[in-house]
Amino acid sequence: MKKISKVIFLMVLLLSLCSCVKHIEDTNGESNHSLTVITKEDMLNGYPTITVGRKISRKNNEYNCSIKKFSGVEELFSGSFKDEDVAVKLNSKVESGNAKIILVYNEIIIKEFSLNASNQIVSLTNTNGKIRILVAGESAKISVDFTVESTKSIS
Protein backbone atom coordinates (compact mmCIF):
# COMPACT_ATOMS: atom_id res chain seq x y z
CA MET A 1 0.00 0.00 0.00
CA LYS A 2 2.88 2.38 0.82
CA LYS A 3 4.48 1.78 -2.58
CA ILE A 4 1.24 2.52 -4.41
CA SER A 5 0.76 5.73 -2.40
CA LYS A 6 4.31 6.85 -3.23
CA VAL A 7 3.86 6.07 -6.93
CA ILE A 8 0.58 7.97 -7.08
CA PHE A 9 2.12 10.92 -5.20
CA LEU A 10 5.10 11.02 -7.58
CA MET A 11 2.84 10.86 -10.65
CA VAL A 12 0.68 13.73 -9.38
CA LEU A 13 3.78 15.75 -8.54
CA LEU A 14 5.30 15.10 -11.96
CA LEU A 15 2.10 16.02 -13.78
CA SER A 16 1.71 19.23 -11.80
CA LEU A 17 5.31 20.25 -12.48
CA CYS A 18 5.00 19.52 -16.17
CA SER A 19 1.83 21.57 -16.51
CA CYS A 20 3.25 24.72 -14.87
CA VAL A 21 5.15 26.02 -17.88
CA LYS A 22 4.04 25.43 -21.45
CA HIS A 23 5.39 26.56 -24.79
CA ILE A 24 3.90 29.80 -26.04
CA GLU A 25 2.17 29.16 -29.34
CA ASP A 26 3.44 30.97 -32.44
CA THR A 27 0.24 32.73 -33.56
CA ASN A 28 1.62 35.28 -36.01
CA GLY A 29 2.77 32.94 -38.80
CA GLU A 30 5.99 31.29 -39.91
CA SER A 31 7.53 34.35 -41.57
CA ASN A 32 6.83 36.78 -38.68
CA HIS A 33 9.27 36.26 -35.80
CA SER A 34 8.00 39.13 -33.61
CA LEU A 35 7.15 38.30 -30.01
CA THR A 36 3.42 38.31 -29.28
CA VAL A 37 3.33 37.55 -25.54
CA ILE A 38 6.72 38.27 -23.91
CA THR A 39 7.52 41.98 -23.45
CA LYS A 40 10.84 43.80 -22.99
CA GLU A 41 9.91 44.24 -19.32
CA ASP A 42 9.42 40.47 -19.04
CA MET A 43 12.87 40.00 -20.53
CA LEU A 44 14.47 42.29 -17.94
CA ASN A 45 12.50 40.93 -14.99
CA GLY A 46 12.55 37.24 -15.90
CA TYR A 47 9.92 34.95 -17.37
CA PRO A 48 9.13 31.25 -16.81
CA THR A 49 11.06 29.20 -19.36
CA ILE A 50 10.70 25.78 -20.92
CA THR A 51 13.60 24.60 -23.07
CA VAL A 52 14.18 21.54 -25.23
CA GLY A 53 17.63 20.76 -26.68
CA ARG A 54 19.78 23.67 -25.50
CA LYS A 55 23.52 23.67 -26.27
CA ILE A 56 25.86 26.48 -25.27
CA SER A 57 29.60 26.32 -25.78
CA ARG A 58 32.36 28.80 -25.08
CA LYS A 59 35.90 28.99 -26.35
CA ASN A 60 37.78 32.04 -25.11
CA ASN A 61 35.38 34.92 -25.81
CA GLU A 62 33.39 33.08 -28.52
CA TYR A 63 29.98 31.71 -27.61
CA ASN A 64 27.76 29.36 -29.64
CA CYS A 65 24.18 28.72 -28.57
CA SER A 66 21.48 26.62 -30.20
CA ILE A 67 18.06 25.79 -28.86
CA LYS A 68 15.71 23.35 -30.60
CA LYS A 69 12.59 24.81 -29.00
CA PHE A 70 12.01 27.19 -26.15
CA SER A 71 9.50 29.60 -24.71
CA GLY A 72 10.55 32.17 -22.12
CA VAL A 73 13.75 34.09 -21.50
CA GLU A 74 17.34 32.78 -21.48
CA GLU A 75 20.41 34.71 -20.37
CA LEU A 76 23.17 33.91 -22.87
CA PHE A 77 25.84 36.10 -21.30
CA SER A 78 26.48 38.10 -18.15
CA GLY A 79 29.71 39.91 -17.32
CA SER A 80 30.93 42.78 -15.16
CA PHE A 81 33.35 45.40 -16.45
CA LYS A 82 35.29 48.30 -14.93
CA ASP A 83 36.62 51.16 -17.06
CA GLU A 84 36.81 48.95 -20.14
CA ASP A 85 36.02 49.23 -23.82
CA VAL A 86 33.74 46.35 -24.79
CA ALA A 87 32.76 45.08 -28.24
CA VAL A 88 29.91 42.63 -28.82
CA LYS A 89 29.57 40.94 -32.21
CA LEU A 90 26.48 38.80 -32.79
CA ASN A 91 24.99 36.54 -35.49
CA SER A 92 21.54 35.00 -35.20
CA LYS A 93 19.25 32.62 -37.05
CA VAL A 94 15.62 31.92 -36.19
CA GLU A 95 14.27 28.83 -37.93
CA SER A 96 10.81 28.86 -36.37
CA GLY A 97 8.73 30.60 -33.74
CA ASN A 98 9.18 34.10 -32.38
CA ALA A 99 12.27 35.62 -30.80
CA LYS A 100 14.02 38.78 -29.64
CA ILE A 101 17.66 39.30 -28.63
CA ILE A 102 18.68 42.29 -26.54
CA LEU A 103 21.87 43.75 -25.08
CA VAL A 104 21.42 45.11 -21.56
CA TYR A 105 23.86 47.47 -19.84
CA ASN A 106 23.22 48.15 -16.14
CA GLU A 107 19.61 46.94 -16.54
CA ILE A 108 18.87 49.30 -19.47
CA ILE A 109 18.22 47.87 -22.93
CA ILE A 110 20.76 49.51 -25.23
CA LYS A 111 20.39 47.32 -28.34
CA GLU A 112 17.77 45.10 -29.90
CA PHE A 113 19.58 42.87 -32.36
CA SER A 114 18.10 42.08 -35.76
CA LEU A 115 17.05 38.47 -36.27
CA ASN A 116 18.57 36.36 -39.06
CA ALA A 117 21.46 38.79 -39.38
CA SER A 118 25.24 38.55 -39.23
CA ASN A 119 28.09 40.71 -37.99
CA GLN A 120 26.04 43.00 -35.79
CA ILE A 121 28.52 44.97 -33.70
CA VAL A 122 27.97 47.09 -30.60
CA SER A 123 30.94 49.01 -29.15
CA LEU A 124 30.89 50.49 -25.67
CA THR A 125 33.56 52.76 -24.23
CA ASN A 126 34.42 53.28 -20.57
CA THR A 127 32.08 50.49 -19.54
CA ASN A 128 31.42 50.32 -15.80
CA GLY A 129 28.92 47.73 -14.71
CA LYS A 130 27.09 44.67 -15.91
CA ILE A 131 26.38 43.63 -19.49
CA ARG A 132 23.88 40.89 -20.33
CA ILE A 133 22.70 39.30 -23.56
CA LEU A 134 19.14 37.99 -23.28
CA VAL A 135 17.04 36.04 -25.75
CA ALA A 136 13.28 35.62 -25.53
CA GLY A 137 11.46 32.94 -27.46
CA GLU A 138 7.94 31.78 -28.16
CA SER A 139 8.19 28.21 -29.50
CA ALA A 140 11.48 29.37 -31.02
CA LYS A 141 14.16 27.32 -32.73
CA ILE A 142 17.17 29.60 -32.70
CA SER A 143 20.94 29.73 -32.95
CA VAL A 144 23.07 32.63 -31.73
CA ASP A 145 26.82 33.03 -32.08
CA PHE A 146 28.57 35.97 -30.45
CA THR A 147 31.83 37.30 -29.12
CA VAL A 148 32.42 39.65 -26.22
CA GLU A 149 35.80 41.33 -26.22
CA SER A 150 37.16 43.84 -23.74
CA THR A 151 40.34 45.69 -22.94
CA LYS A 152 40.58 43.52 -19.81
CA SER A 153 39.47 39.99 -18.97
CA ILE A 154 35.79 39.27 -18.31
CA SER A 155 34.78 38.64 -14.71
CSV table of N, CA and C in Angstrom, one decimal:
chain,number,residue,atom,x,y,z
A,1,MET,N,0.8,-1.2,0.0
A,1,MET,CA,0.0,0.0,0.0
A,1,MET,C,0.9,1.3,0.0
A,2,LYS,N,2.0,1.2,0.8
A,2,LYS,CA,2.9,2.4,0.8
A,2,LYS,C,3.5,2.7,-0.5
A,3,LYS,N,3.9,1.6,-1.3
A,3,LYS,CA,4.5,1.8,-2.6
A,3,LYS,C,3.5,2.4,-3.5
A,4,ILE,N,2.3,2.0,-3.5
A,4,ILE,CA,1.2,2.5,-4.4
A,4,ILE,C,1.0,4.0,-4.1
A,5,SER,N,1.0,4.3,-2.8
A,5,SER,CA,0.8,5.7,-2.4
A,5,SER,C,1.9,6.6,-2.9
A,6,LYS,N,3.1,6.1,-2.8
A,6,LYS,CA,4.3,6.8,-3.2
A,6,LYS,C,4.3,7.0,-4.7
A,7,VAL,N,3.9,6.0,-5.5
A,7,VAL,CA,3.9,6.1,-6.9
A,7,VAL,C,2.8,7.1,-7.4
A,8,ILE,N,1.6,7.0,-6.7
A,8,ILE,CA,0.6,8.0,-7.1
A,8,ILE,C,1.0,9.4,-6.7
A,9,PHE,N,1.6,9.6,-5.6
A,9,PHE,CA,2.1,10.9,-5.2
A,9,PHE,C,3.1,11.4,-6.2
A,10,LEU,N,4.1,10.6,-6.6
A,10,LEU,CA,5.1,11.0,-7.6
A,10,LEU,C,4.5,11.3,-8.9
A,11,MET,N,3.5,10.6,-9.4
A,11,MET,CA,2.8,10.9,-10.7
A,11,MET,C,2.1,12.2,-10.6
A,12,VAL,N,1.4,12.5,-9.5
A,12,VAL,CA,0.7,13.7,-9.4
A,12,VAL,C,1.7,14.9,-9.3
A,13,LEU,N,2.8,14.7,-8.6
A,13,LEU,CA,3.8,15.8,-8.5
A,13,LEU,C,4.4,16.0,-9.9
A,14,LEU,N,4.7,15.0,-10.6
A,14,LEU,CA,5.3,15.1,-12.0
A,14,LEU,C,4.3,15.8,-12.9
A,15,LEU,N,3.1,15.4,-12.9
A,15,LEU,CA,2.1,16.0,-13.8
A,15,LEU,C,1.9,17.5,-13.4
A,16,SER,N,1.9,17.8,-12.2
A,16,SER,CA,1.7,19.2,-11.8
A,16,SER,C,2.9,20.1,-12.2
A,17,LEU,N,4.1,19.5,-12.1
A,17,LEU,CA,5.3,20.3,-12.5
A,17,LEU,C,5.4,20.4,-14.0
A,18,CYS,N,5.0,19.4,-14.7
A,18,CYS,CA,5.0,19.5,-16.2
A,18,CYS,C,4.0,20.5,-16.7
A,19,SER,N,2.9,20.7,-16.0
A,19,SER,CA,1.8,21.6,-16.5
A,19,SER,C,2.0,23.0,-16.1
A,20,CYS,N,3.0,23.3,-15.3
A,20,CYS,CA,3.3,24.7,-14.9
A,20,CYS,C,3.7,25.6,-16.0
A,21,VAL,N,4.6,25.2,-16.8
A,21,VAL,CA,5.1,26.0,-17.9
A,21,VAL,C,4.9,25.3,-19.2
A,22,LYS,N,4.3,26.0,-20.1
A,22,LYS,CA,4.0,25.4,-21.5
A,22,LYS,C,4.7,26.3,-22.5
A,23,HIS,N,4.9,25.8,-23.7
A,23,HIS,CA,5.4,26.6,-24.8
A,23,HIS,C,4.3,27.6,-25.2
A,24,ILE,N,4.8,28.8,-25.5
A,24,ILE,CA,3.9,29.8,-26.0
A,24,ILE,C,3.7,29.6,-27.5
A,25,GLU,N,2.5,29.5,-27.9
A,25,GLU,CA,2.2,29.2,-29.3
A,25,GLU,C,2.6,30.3,-30.3
A,26,ASP,N,3.1,30.0,-31.4
A,26,ASP,CA,3.4,31.0,-32.4
A,26,ASP,C,2.2,31.3,-33.2
A,27,THR,N,1.5,32.4,-32.9
A,27,THR,CA,0.2,32.7,-33.6
A,27,THR,C,0.3,33.7,-34.7
A,28,ASN,N,1.5,34.3,-35.0
A,28,ASN,CA,1.6,35.3,-36.0
A,28,ASN,C,2.2,34.8,-37.3
A,29,GLY,N,2.3,33.5,-37.5
A,29,GLY,CA,2.8,32.9,-38.8
A,29,GLY,C,4.2,32.6,-38.8
A,30,GLU,N,4.6,31.8,-39.8
A,30,GLU,CA,6.0,31.3,-39.9
A,30,GLU,C,7.0,32.4,-40.3
A,31,SER,N,6.6,33.4,-41.1
A,31,SER,CA,7.5,34.4,-41.6
A,31,SER,C,7.7,35.6,-40.6
A,32,ASN,N,6.8,35.7,-39.6
A,32,ASN,CA,6.8,36.8,-38.7
A,32,ASN,C,7.4,36.2,-37.4
A,33,HIS,N,8.6,36.7,-37.0
A,33,HIS,CA,9.3,36.3,-35.8
A,33,HIS,C,9.1,37.2,-34.6
A,34,SER,N,8.2,38.2,-34.7
A,34,SER,CA,8.0,39.1,-33.6
A,34,SER,C,7.3,38.5,-32.4
A,35,LEU,N,7.8,38.8,-31.2
A,35,LEU,CA,7.2,38.3,-30.0
A,35,LEU,C,5.7,38.8,-29.9
A,36,THR,N,4.8,37.9,-29.4
A,36,THR,CA,3.4,38.3,-29.3
A,36,THR,C,3.0,38.3,-27.8
A,37,VAL,N,3.7,37.7,-26.9
A,37,VAL,CA,3.3,37.6,-25.5
A,37,VAL,C,4.4,38.2,-24.6
A,38,ILE,N,5.6,37.8,-24.8
A,38,ILE,CA,6.7,38.3,-23.9
A,38,ILE,C,7.1,39.7,-24.3
A,39,THR,N,7.2,40.6,-23.2
A,39,THR,CA,7.5,42.0,-23.4
A,39,THR,C,9.0,42.2,-23.1
A,40,LYS,N,9.5,43.4,-23.4
A,40,LYS,CA,10.8,43.8,-23.0
A,40,LYS,C,11.0,43.8,-21.5
A,41,GLU,N,9.9,44.2,-20.8
A,41,GLU,CA,9.9,44.2,-19.3
A,41,GLU,C,10.0,42.8,-18.8
A,42,ASP,N,9.3,41.9,-19.4
A,42,ASP,CA,9.4,40.5,-19.0
A,42,ASP,C,10.8,40.0,-19.2
A,43,MET,N,11.5,40.4,-20.3
A,43,MET,CA,12.9,40.0,-20.5
A,43,MET,C,13.8,40.5,-19.4
A,44,LEU,N,13.6,41.7,-19.0
A,44,LEU,CA,14.5,42.3,-17.9
A,44,LEU,C,14.2,41.7,-16.6
A,45,ASN,N,12.9,41.4,-16.3
A,45,ASN,CA,12.5,40.9,-15.0
A,45,ASN,C,12.5,39.4,-14.8
A,46,GLY,N,12.6,38.7,-15.9
A,46,GLY,CA,12.5,37.2,-15.9
A,46,GLY,C,11.2,36.7,-16.3
A,47,TYR,N,11.2,35.5,-16.9
A,47,TYR,CA,9.9,34.9,-17.4
A,47,TYR,C,10.1,33.4,-17.3
A,48,PRO,N,9.0,32.7,-16.9
A,48,PRO,CA,9.1,31.3,-16.8
A,48,PRO,C,9.6,30.7,-18.2
A,49,THR,N,10.5,29.7,-18.1
A,49,THR,CA,11.1,29.2,-19.4
A,49,THR,C,11.0,27.7,-19.4
A,50,ILE,N,10.6,27.2,-20.6
A,50,ILE,CA,10.7,25.8,-20.9
A,50,ILE,C,11.6,25.6,-22.1
A,51,THR,N,12.6,24.7,-22.0
A,51,THR,CA,13.6,24.6,-23.1
A,51,THR,C,13.8,23.1,-23.4
A,52,VAL,N,13.9,22.9,-24.7
A,52,VAL,CA,14.2,21.5,-25.2
A,52,VAL,C,15.4,21.6,-26.1
A,53,GLY,N,16.4,20.8,-25.8
A,53,GLY,CA,17.6,20.8,-26.7
A,53,GLY,C,18.5,22.0,-26.7
A,54,ARG,N,18.9,22.5,-25.6
A,54,ARG,CA,19.8,23.7,-25.5
A,54,ARG,C,21.2,23.3,-25.4
A,55,LYS,N,22.1,23.9,-26.3
A,55,LYS,CA,23.5,23.7,-26.3
A,55,LYS,C,24.2,25.0,-26.3
A,56,ILE,N,25.1,25.3,-25.3
A,56,ILE,CA,25.9,26.5,-25.3
A,56,ILE,C,27.3,26.1,-25.1
A,57,SER,N,28.2,26.6,-25.9
A,57,SER,CA,29.6,26.3,-25.8
A,57,SER,C,30.4,27.6,-25.8
A,58,ARG,N,31.5,27.6,-25.2
A,58,ARG,CA,32.4,28.8,-25.1
A,58,ARG,C,33.8,28.4,-25.3
A,59,LYS,N,34.5,29.1,-26.2
A,59,LYS,CA,35.9,29.0,-26.3
A,59,LYS,C,36.5,30.4,-26.4
A,60,ASN,N,37.3,30.7,-25.3
A,60,ASN,CA,37.8,32.0,-25.1
A,60,ASN,C,36.6,33.0,-25.0
A,61,ASN,N,36.5,34.0,-25.9
A,61,ASN,CA,35.4,34.9,-25.8
A,61,ASN,C,34.3,34.7,-26.9
A,62,GLU,N,34.4,33.5,-27.5
A,62,GLU,CA,33.4,33.1,-28.5
A,62,GLU,C,32.3,32.1,-27.9
A,63,TYR,N,31.1,32.5,-28.1
A,63,TYR,CA,30.0,31.7,-27.6
A,63,TYR,C,29.1,31.2,-28.8
A,64,ASN,N,28.7,30.0,-28.7
A,64,ASN,CA,27.8,29.4,-29.6
A,64,ASN,C,26.6,28.8,-28.9
A,65,CYS,N,25.4,29.2,-29.3
A,65,CYS,CA,24.2,28.7,-28.6
A,65,CYS,C,23.2,28.3,-29.6
A,66,SER,N,22.6,27.1,-29.4
A,66,SER,CA,21.5,26.6,-30.2
A,66,SER,C,20.4,26.0,-29.3
A,67,ILE,N,19.2,26.3,-29.6
A,67,ILE,CA,18.1,25.8,-28.9
A,67,ILE,C,17.0,25.2,-29.9
A,68,LYS,N,16.7,24.0,-29.7
A,68,LYS,CA,15.7,23.3,-30.6
A,68,LYS,C,14.3,23.9,-30.5
A,69,LYS,N,13.9,24.2,-29.2
A,69,LYS,CA,12.6,24.8,-29.0
A,69,LYS,C,12.6,25.4,-27.6
A,70,PHE,N,12.2,26.6,-27.5
A,70,PHE,CA,12.0,27.2,-26.1
A,70,PHE,C,11.0,28.3,-26.1
A,71,SER,N,10.4,28.5,-25.0
A,71,SER,CA,9.5,29.6,-24.7
A,71,SER,C,9.9,30.2,-23.4
A,72,GLY,N,10.1,31.5,-23.3
A,72,GLY,CA,10.5,32.2,-22.1
A,72,GLY,C,11.8,33.0,-22.4
A,73,VAL,N,12.6,33.2,-21.4
A,73,VAL,CA,13.8,34.1,-21.5
A,73,VAL,C,15.0,33.3,-21.0
A,74,GLU,N,16.0,33.4,-21.8
A,74,GLU,CA,17.3,32.8,-21.5
A,74,GLU,C,18.4,33.9,-21.4
A,75,GLU,N,19.3,33.8,-20.4
A,75,GLU,CA,20.4,34.7,-20.4
A,75,GLU,C,21.6,34.0,-21.0
A,76,LEU,N,22.1,34.5,-22.1
A,76,LEU,CA,23.2,33.9,-22.9
A,76,LEU,C,24.5,34.4,-22.4
A,77,PHE,N,24.6,35.6,-21.8
A,77,PHE,CA,25.8,36.1,-21.3
A,77,PHE,C,25.6,37.1,-20.2
A,78,SER,N,26.5,37.1,-19.2
A,78,SER,CA,26.5,38.1,-18.1
A,78,SER,C,27.9,38.3,-17.7
A,79,GLY,N,28.3,39.6,-17.7
A,79,GLY,CA,29.7,39.9,-17.3
A,79,GLY,C,29.8,41.3,-16.7
A,80,SER,N,30.7,41.5,-15.8
A,80,SER,CA,30.9,42.8,-15.2
A,80,SER,C,32.2,43.4,-15.7
A,81,PHE,N,32.2,44.7,-15.9
A,81,PHE,CA,33.4,45.4,-16.4
A,81,PHE,C,33.6,46.7,-15.6
A,82,LYS,N,34.9,47.1,-15.6
A,82,LYS,CA,35.3,48.3,-14.9
A,82,LYS,C,36.3,49.1,-15.8
A,83,ASP,N,35.8,50.3,-16.2
A,83,ASP,CA,36.6,51.2,-17.1
A,83,ASP,C,37.2,50.5,-18.3
A,84,GLU,N,36.4,49.7,-19.0
A,84,GLU,CA,36.8,48.9,-20.1
A,84,GLU,C,36.0,49.3,-21.4
A,85,ASP,N,36.7,49.2,-22.5
A,85,ASP,CA,36.0,49.2,-23.8
A,85,ASP,C,35.6,47.8,-24.2
A,86,VAL,N,34.3,47.7,-24.5
A,86,VAL,CA,33.7,46.3,-24.8
A,86,VAL,C,33.1,46.3,-26.2
A,87,ALA,N,33.4,45.3,-26.9
A,87,ALA,CA,32.8,45.1,-28.2
A,87,ALA,C,32.0,43.8,-28.3
A,88,VAL,N,30.8,43.8,-28.7
A,88,VAL,CA,29.9,42.6,-28.8
A,88,VAL,C,29.6,42.5,-30.3
A,89,LYS,N,29.9,41.3,-30.8
A,89,LYS,CA,29.6,40.9,-32.2
A,89,LYS,C,28.6,39.7,-32.2
A,90,LEU,N,27.5,39.8,-32.9
A,90,LEU,CA,26.5,38.8,-32.8
A,90,LEU,C,25.9,38.4,-34.2
A,91,ASN,N,25.7,37.1,-34.3
A,91,ASN,CA,25.0,36.5,-35.5
A,91,ASN,C,23.8,35.7,-35.0
A,92,SER,N,22.7,35.8,-35.7
A,92,SER,CA,21.5,35.0,-35.2
A,92,SER,C,20.8,34.4,-36.4
A,93,LYS,N,20.1,33.3,-36.1
A,93,LYS,CA,19.3,32.6,-37.1
A,93,LYS,C,18.0,32.0,-36.3
A,94,VAL,N,16.9,32.5,-36.7
A,94,VAL,CA,15.6,31.9,-36.2
A,94,VAL,C,15.0,31.0,-37.3
A,95,GLU,N,14.9,29.8,-37.0
A,95,GLU,CA,14.3,28.8,-37.9
A,95,GLU,C,12.8,28.7,-37.8
A,96,SER,N,12.3,28.9,-36.6
A,96,SER,CA,10.8,28.9,-36.4
A,96,SER,C,10.5,29.6,-35.1
A,97,GLY,N,9.2,29.9,-34.9
A,97,GLY,CA,8.7,30.6,-33.7
A,97,GLY,C,9.1,32.1,-33.7
A,98,ASN,N,9.0,32.7,-32.6
A,98,ASN,CA,9.2,34.1,-32.4
A,98,ASN,C,10.4,34.3,-31.4
A,99,ALA,N,11.1,35.4,-31.6
A,99,ALA,CA,12.3,35.6,-30.8
A,99,ALA,C,12.6,37.1,-30.8
A,100,LYS,N,13.4,37.4,-29.8
A,100,LYS,CA,14.0,38.8,-29.6
A,100,LYS,C,15.3,38.6,-28.9
A,101,ILE,N,16.4,39.3,-29.3
A,101,ILE,CA,17.7,39.3,-28.6
A,101,ILE,C,18.0,40.7,-28.3
A,102,ILE,N,18.4,40.9,-27.0
A,102,ILE,CA,18.7,42.3,-26.5
A,102,ILE,C,20.0,42.3,-25.8
A,103,LEU,N,20.7,43.5,-25.8
A,103,LEU,CA,21.9,43.7,-25.1
A,103,LEU,C,21.5,44.7,-24.0
A,104,VAL,N,21.8,44.3,-22.7
A,104,VAL,CA,21.4,45.1,-21.6
A,104,VAL,C,22.7,45.6,-20.9
A,105,TYR,N,22.7,46.9,-20.6
A,105,TYR,CA,23.9,47.5,-19.8
A,105,TYR,C,23.3,48.1,-18.6
A,106,ASN,N,23.7,47.6,-17.4
A,106,ASN,CA,23.2,48.2,-16.1
A,106,ASN,C,21.7,48.2,-16.1
A,107,GLU,N,21.1,47.1,-16.6
A,107,GLU,CA,19.6,46.9,-16.5
A,107,GLU,C,18.8,47.9,-17.4
A,108,ILE,N,19.5,48.5,-18.4
A,108,ILE,CA,18.9,49.3,-19.5
A,108,ILE,C,19.1,48.6,-20.8
A,109,ILE,N,18.1,48.5,-21.6
A,109,ILE,CA,18.2,47.9,-22.9
A,109,ILE,C,18.9,48.9,-23.8
A,110,ILE,N,20.1,48.6,-24.4
A,110,ILE,CA,20.8,49.5,-25.2
A,110,ILE,C,20.8,49.1,-26.7
A,111,LYS,N,20.4,47.8,-27.0
A,111,LYS,CA,20.4,47.3,-28.3
A,111,LYS,C,19.4,46.2,-28.5
A,112,GLU,N,18.6,46.2,-29.5
A,112,GLU,CA,17.8,45.1,-29.9
A,112,GLU,C,18.4,44.6,-31.2
A,113,PHE,N,18.9,43.4,-31.2
A,113,PHE,CA,19.6,42.9,-32.4
A,113,PHE,C,18.6,42.4,-33.4
A,114,SER,N,18.9,42.6,-34.7
A,114,SER,CA,18.1,42.1,-35.8
A,114,SER,C,18.2,40.6,-35.8
A,115,LEU,N,17.1,39.9,-36.2
A,115,LEU,CA,17.1,38.5,-36.3
A,115,LEU,C,17.5,38.1,-37.7
A,116,ASN,N,18.1,36.9,-37.8
A,116,ASN,CA,18.6,36.4,-39.1
A,116,ASN,C,19.5,37.3,-39.7
A,117,ALA,N,20.5,37.8,-38.9
A,117,ALA,CA,21.5,38.8,-39.4
A,117,ALA,C,22.8,38.4,-38.9
A,118,SER,N,23.9,38.9,-39.6
A,118,SER,CA,25.2,38.6,-39.2
A,118,SER,C,26.0,39.8,-39.0
A,119,ASN,N,27.1,39.6,-38.2
A,119,ASN,CA,28.1,40.7,-38.0
A,119,ASN,C,27.5,42.0,-37.4
A,120,GLN,N,26.6,41.8,-36.5
A,120,GLN,CA,26.0,43.0,-35.8
A,120,GLN,C,27.0,43.4,-34.7
A,121,ILE,N,27.5,44.6,-34.7
A,121,ILE,CA,28.5,45.0,-33.7
A,121,ILE,C,28.0,46.1,-32.8
A,122,VAL,N,28.3,46.0,-31.5
A,122,VAL,CA,28.0,47.1,-30.6
A,122,VAL,C,29.3,47.4,-29.9
A,123,SER,N,29.7,48.6,-29.9
A,123,SER,CA,30.9,49.0,-29.2
A,123,SER,C,30.6,50.0,-28.0
A,124,LEU,N,31.1,49.7,-26.9
A,124,LEU,CA,30.9,50.5,-25.7
A,124,LEU,C,32.2,51.0,-25.1
A,125,THR,N,32.3,52.2,-24.8
A,125,THR,CA,33.6,52.8,-24.2
A,125,THR,C,33.4,53.1,-22.8
A,126,ASN,N,34.4,53.0,-22.0
A,126,ASN,CA,34.4,53.3,-20.6
A,126,ASN,C,33.3,52.6,-19.8
A,127,THR,N,33.2,51.3,-20.1
A,127,THR,CA,32.1,50.5,-19.5
A,127,THR,C,32.4,50.2,-18.1
A,128,ASN,N,31.4,50.6,-17.2
A,128,ASN,CA,31.4,50.3,-15.8
A,128,ASN,C,30.1,49.7,-15.4
A,129,GLY,N,30.1,48.4,-15.1
A,129,GLY,CA,28.9,47.7,-14.7
A,129,GLY,C,28.7,46.4,-15.4
A,130,LYS,N,27.4,46.0,-15.4
A,130,LYS,CA,27.1,44.7,-15.9
A,130,LYS,C,26.5,44.7,-17.3
A,131,ILE,N,26.9,43.8,-18.2
A,131,ILE,CA,26.4,43.6,-19.5
A,131,ILE,C,25.8,42.2,-19.6
A,132,ARG,N,24.6,42.2,-20.1
A,132,ARG,CA,23.9,40.9,-20.3
A,132,ARG,C,23.4,40.8,-21.8
A,133,ILE,N,23.4,39.6,-22.3
A,133,ILE,CA,22.7,39.3,-23.6
A,133,ILE,C,21.6,38.4,-23.2
A,134,LEU,N,20.3,38.8,-23.6
A,134,LEU,CA,19.1,38.0,-23.3
A,134,LEU,C,18.4,37.6,-24.6
A,135,VAL,N,17.9,36.5,-24.6
A,135,VAL,CA,17.0,36.0,-25.8
A,135,VAL,C,15.7,35.6,-25.2
A,136,ALA,N,14.6,36.1,-25.9
A,136,ALA,CA,13.3,35.6,-25.5
A,136,ALA,C,12.8,34.8,-26.7
A,137,GLY,N,12.0,33.8,-26.4
A,137,GLY,CA,11.5,32.9,-27.5
A,137,GLY,C,10.0,32.5,-27.2
A,138,GLU,N,9.3,32.3,-28.2
A,138,GLU,CA,7.9,31.8,-28.2
A,138,GLU,C,7.9,30.6,-29.2
A,139,SER,N,8.1,29.4,-28.7
A,139,SER,CA,8.2,28.2,-29.5
A,139,SER,C,9.3,28.4,-30.5
A,140,ALA,N,10.4,29.0,-30.1
A,140,ALA,CA,11.5,29.4,-31.0
A,140,ALA,C,12.5,28.3,-31.2
A,141,LYS,N,13.0,28.1,-32.4
A,141,LYS,CA,14.2,27.3,-32.7
A,141,LYS,C,15.2,28.3,-33.2
A,142,ILE,N,16.3,28.5,-32.5
A,142,ILE,CA,17.2,29.6,-32.7
A,142,ILE,C,18.6,29.2,-32.5
A,143,SER,N,19.5,29.9,-33.2
A,143,SER,CA,20.9,29.7,-33.0
A,143,SER,C,21.5,31.1,-32.9
A,144,VAL,N,22.4,31.3,-31.9
A,144,VAL,CA,23.1,32.6,-31.7
A,144,VAL,C,24.5,32.4,-31.5
A,145,ASP,N,25.4,33.1,-32.3
A,145,ASP,CA,26.8,33.0,-32.1
A,145,ASP,C,27.3,34.5,-31.8
A,146,PHE,N,28.1,34.6,-30.8
A,146,PHE,CA,28.6,36.0,-30.5
A,146,PHE,C,29.9,35.9,-29.8
A,147,THR,N,30.6,37.1,-29.8
A,147,THR,CA,31.8,37.3,-29.1
A,147,THR,C,31.7,38.5,-28.2
A,148,VAL,N,32.4,38.5,-27.1
A,148,VAL,CA,32.4,39.7,-26.2
A,148,VAL,C,33.9,39.9,-25.9
A,149,GLU,N,34.4,41.0,-26.4
A,149,GLU,CA,35.8,41.3,-26.2
A,149,GLU,C,35.9,42.6,-25.4
A,150,SER,N,36.9,42.7,-24.6
A,150,SER,CA,37.2,43.8,-23.7
A,150,SER,C,38.6,44.1,-23.6
A,151,THR,N,38.9,45.3,-23.1
A,151,THR,CA,40.3,45.7,-22.9
A,151,THR,C,41.0,45.0,-21.8
A,152,LYS,N,40.1,44.3,-20.9
A,152,LYS,CA,40.6,43.5,-19.8
A,152,LYS,C,39.8,42.2,-19.9
A,153,SER,N,40.2,41.3,-19.0
A,153,SER,CA,39.5,40.0,-19.0
A,153,SER,C,38.1,40.1,-18.4
A,154,ILE,N,37.2,39.3,-18.8
A,154,ILE,CA,35.8,39.3,-18.3
A,154,ILE,C,35.7,38.6,-16.9
A,155,SER,N,34.9,39.2,-16.0
A,155,SER,CA,34.8,38.6,-14.7
A,155,SER,C,33.4,38.1,-14.5
